Coordinates of C-alpha atoms in Angstrom, one line a residue:
M238 CA 15.7 10.1 -6.1
T239 CA 18.6 7.6 -5.8
C240 CA 18.2 3.8 -6.1
I241 CA 20.1 0.5 -6.3
I242 CA 19.2 -2.7 -8.1
I243 CA 19.5 -6.1 -6.5
E244 CA 18.9 -8.6 -9.3
D245 CA 20.8 -11.8 -10.0
E246 CA 19.7 -12.2 -13.6
M247 CA 21.6 -9.9 -16.0
P248 CA 18.9 -9.6 -18.7
A249 CA 16.4 -8.4 -16.0
Q250 CA 19.1 -6.0 -14.6
R251 CA 19.7 -4.5 -18.0
I252 CA 16.0 -3.9 -18.5
L253 CA 15.8 -2.1 -15.2
K254 CA 18.8 0.0 -16.0
H255 CA 17.3 1.0 -19.3
Y256 CA 14.0 2.0 -17.7
I257 CA 15.8 4.0 -15.0
N258 CA 17.9 5.9 -17.5
K259 CA 14.7 7.0 -19.2
I260 CA 13.5 8.7 -16.0
P261 CA 15.4 12.1 -15.5
D262 CA 15.0 12.3 -11.7
L263 CA 16.0 8.7 -10.9
E264 CA 19.7 7.9 -10.4
I265 CA 21.3 4.4 -10.1
L266 CA 24.0 4.3 -7.4
A267 CA 24.9 0.6 -7.8
C268 CA 23.8 -2.8 -9.0
F269 CA 24.2 -6.1 -7.2
Q270 CA 23.6 -9.7 -8.0
T271 CA 23.5 -10.8 -4.3
A272 CA 21.8 -9.3 -1.3
L273 CA 24.9 -9.7 0.9
L274 CA 26.9 -7.3 -1.2
A275 CA 24.0 -4.9 -1.2
H276 CA 23.7 -5.1 2.5
D277 CA 27.3 -3.9 3.0
F278 CA 26.6 -1.0 0.6
L279 CA 23.5 0.0 2.5
K280 CA 25.4 0.1 5.8
S281 CA 27.5 3.0 4.5
T282 CA 25.3 4.7 1.9
R283 CA 21.9 6.2 2.2
V284 CA 19.5 5.5 -0.8
D285 CA 15.9 6.4 -1.4
L286 CA 14.8 3.2 -3.2
V287 CA 15.7 -0.4 -3.7
L288 CA 14.6 -2.4 -6.7
L289 CA 14.7 -5.9 -5.3
D290 CA 14.3 -9.3 -6.9
I291 CA 12.5 -11.5 -4.3
N292 CA 14.3 -14.7 -5.4
L293 CA 18.0 -14.4 -4.9
P294 CA 20.8 -17.0 -4.6
D295 CA 21.9 -16.1 -1.1
I296 CA 18.8 -14.9 0.8
Q297 CA 15.1 -14.4 -0.1
G298 CA 14.2 -10.8 -0.7
I299 CA 11.6 -10.6 2.1
D300 CA 14.2 -11.9 4.6
F301 CA 16.8 -9.5 3.3
I302 CA 14.5 -6.5 3.9
K303 CA 14.2 -7.6 7.6
T304 CA 18.0 -7.4 8.0
I305 CA 18.2 -3.7 7.0
P306 CA 18.1 -1.5 10.2
T307 CA 16.5 1.5 8.4
P308 CA 15.1 0.2 5.1
P309 CA 14.4 2.6 2.3
R310 CA 11.4 2.3 0.0
I311 CA 11.4 -1.1 -1.7
I312 CA 9.9 -2.1 -5.1
I313 CA 9.8 -5.9 -5.4
T314 CA 10.5 -7.3 -8.9
T315 CA 9.9 -11.0 -9.5
A316 CA 8.5 -13.6 -11.9
Y317 CA 6.4 -15.1 -9.1
P318 CA 3.1 -13.3 -8.1
D319 CA 2.5 -15.6 -5.2
Y320 CA 4.5 -13.5 -2.7
A321 CA 2.5 -10.3 -3.3
V322 CA 0.3 -10.5 -0.3
S323 CA 3.0 -11.4 2.2
S324 CA 5.3 -8.7 0.9
F325 CA 2.9 -5.9 1.5
E326 CA 2.9 -6.8 5.2
L327 CA 6.1 -4.8 5.4
E328 CA 5.5 -1.1 5.5
T329 CA 8.6 -0.2 3.6
I330 CA 7.4 -2.0 0.4
T331 CA 5.9 0.4 -2.1
D332 CA 5.0 -1.9 -5.0
Y333 CA 5.2 -5.4 -6.4
L334 CA 6.2 -5.8 -10.1
V335 CA 5.7 -9.1 -11.9
K336 CA 8.1 -9.8 -14.7
P337 CA 8.1 -9.1 -17.6
I338 CA 7.7 -5.5 -16.4
S339 CA 6.3 -3.0 -18.9
F340 CA 7.8 0.6 -18.8
D341 CA 4.4 2.1 -18.1
R342 CA 3.9 -0.1 -15.0
F343 CA 7.5 0.7 -13.9
V344 CA 6.8 4.4 -14.1
K345 CA 3.7 4.1 -12.0
A346 CA 5.7 2.3 -9.3
I347 CA 8.4 4.9 -9.3
Q348 CA 5.8 7.7 -9.1
K349 CA 4.2 6.0 -6.1
A350 CA 7.6 5.7 -4.4
N351 CA 8.4 9.3 -5.1
K352 CA 5.2 10.4 -3.5
Q353 CA 5.8 8.3 -0.4
I354 CA 9.4 9.7 -0.1
D355 CA 8.1 13.3 -0.5
R356 CA 5.4 12.7 2.1
Y357 CA 7.9 11.3 4.6
A358 CA 10.3 14.3 4.1
S359 CA 7.5 16.9 4.5
T360 CA 5.8 15.4 7.6
S361 CA 6.2 17.3 10.8
Q362 CA 6.4 14.0 12.8
E363 CA 9.3 12.0 11.1
F364 CA 10.0 8.4 11.8
L365 CA 12.8 5.9 11.6
Y366 CA 12.6 2.1 11.4
L367 CA 14.9 -0.2 13.3
N368 CA 15.2 -3.9 12.7
V369 CA 15.6 -5.7 16.0
D370 CA 15.3 -9.5 16.3
K371 CA 13.6 -9.6 12.8
L372 CA 10.9 -7.1 13.8
L373 CA 10.7 -3.6 12.4
H374 CA 10.2 -1.0 15.1
K375 CA 8.7 2.4 14.1
I376 CA 10.2 5.2 16.2
A377 CA 9.1 8.9 16.1
L378 CA 12.1 11.2 16.1
D379 CA 10.4 13.4 18.6
D380 CA 10.4 10.3 21.0
L381 CA 14.1 9.5 20.5
V382 CA 16.0 10.9 23.5
Y383 CA 19.6 9.9 22.7
L384 CA 21.8 7.3 21.1
V385 CA 24.7 5.6 22.9
S386 CA 27.5 3.7 21.2
D387 CA 29.2 0.8 22.9
R388 CA 31.8 -0.9 20.7
N389 CA 29.9 -2.3 17.7
Y390 CA 26.5 -1.8 19.3
L391 CA 24.3 1.3 19.1
T392 CA 21.4 1.8 21.5
F393 CA 18.4 4.0 20.7
V394 CA 16.9 5.4 23.9
T395 CA 13.4 6.6 23.5
T396 CA 10.8 7.9 25.9
Q397 CA 9.3 4.3 26.0
Q398 CA 12.1 1.8 25.4
K399 CA 15.7 1.0 24.5
L400 CA 16.6 -0.8 21.2
S401 CA 20.0 -2.0 20.2
I402 CA 21.5 -2.8 16.8
V403 CA 24.9 -3.3 15.3
D404 CA 25.8 0.0 13.7
S405 CA 28.0 3.1 14.1
L406 CA 27.2 6.4 15.8
K407 CA 29.0 8.3 13.0
K408 CA 26.5 7.1 10.4
W409 CA 23.5 8.1 12.5
K410 CA 25.0 11.5 13.3
Q411 CA 25.1 12.3 9.6
Q412 CA 21.5 11.2 9.2
L413 CA 20.1 12.9 12.3
Q414 CA 22.0 16.2 12.8
S415 CA 19.6 18.1 10.5
N416 CA 16.8 17.0 12.8
G417 CA 18.3 18.7 15.9
F418 CA 20.5 15.9 17.2
I419 CA 23.9 16.9 18.7
Q420 CA 27.0 14.9 19.4
V421 CA 28.2 15.7 23.0
H422 CA 30.6 12.8 23.4
K423 CA 32.3 10.2 21.3
S424 CA 29.6 7.8 22.6
Y425 CA 26.5 10.0 22.8
L426 CA 24.2 11.7 20.3
I427 CA 21.4 13.6 22.0
N428 CA 18.1 15.1 20.8
K429 CA 18.1 18.8 21.5
K430 CA 14.3 18.7 22.1
H431 CA 14.9 16.6 25.3
L432 CA 17.8 18.7 26.7
Q433 CA 16.8 20.0 30.2
K434 CA 20.0 21.7 31.3
Y435 CA 23.8 21.6 31.2
S436 CA 26.6 22.6 33.5
G437 CA 30.3 22.3 33.1
S438 CA 31.0 18.9 31.5
F439 CA 27.5 17.4 31.8
V440 CA 24.1 17.6 30.2
W441 CA 20.8 16.5 31.7
I442 CA 18.5 14.9 29.2
A443 CA 15.2 13.1 30.1
K444 CA 16.4 13.1 33.8
E445 CA 19.7 11.3 32.8
K446 CA 23.1 12.9 33.3
L447 CA 25.5 12.4 30.3
P448 CA 29.1 13.6 29.9
I449 CA 30.2 16.3 27.4
G450 CA 33.5 15.4 25.8
R451 CA 36.1 18.2 25.6
T452 CA 36.4 18.0 21.8
Y453 CA 32.6 18.4 21.5
K454 CA 31.9 21.2 24.0
E455 CA 32.3 24.1 21.6
S456 CA 30.1 22.6 18.8
F457 CA 27.6 21.6 21.5
L458 CA 27.4 25.2 22.8
N459 CA 27.1 26.6 19.2
A460 CA 24.3 24.1 18.5
I461 CA 22.1 24.9 21.5
Q462 CA 22.5 28.6 20.9
S463 CA 21.5 28.5 17.2

């Protein structure tokens, strides 16, 4: 399980590092003192878990979580117990640790996060979470028809709605190709489950006609025949 630490106080950061190093299956990818630096990292790197101080100099921890398009599991670390109730309103939060944090309590939180991650990975109906206008939208992958990129915006077209975020198609291709998603064009990533037919340079998916780019045609044909 991979994790990052977002903690502006260096003594607290050192304690968390020490605890993490004592757990064999837990790996630190990076440590940050501000949420803004962590946000840039999360845009390009997938992590399983974030250890997040709720009181940060640039943005509050709860507000920061709402800016992440697909948030990983979150363990809140703070000296203030008052935020516990409101923090658990967000589905992605696993636990809430009040400083000073004992190692035994830390281990319990990590075990809880590990179970949630394993349960998510093994479920037959997987989901993703998109942050749109400060609201987290839960989307079943089976309902996601295709993704379309337009400059800096990426639109997720589902069987019920369309949701747009600022993100790259390349990143989502890496995350979704193991779930049966195929890139057919520089701007389109489709869900193989919704493919109805193809002919020449076009695919029909959920009654929509989308182009197949010349550079993607061979890999598309290999993917649908596998």
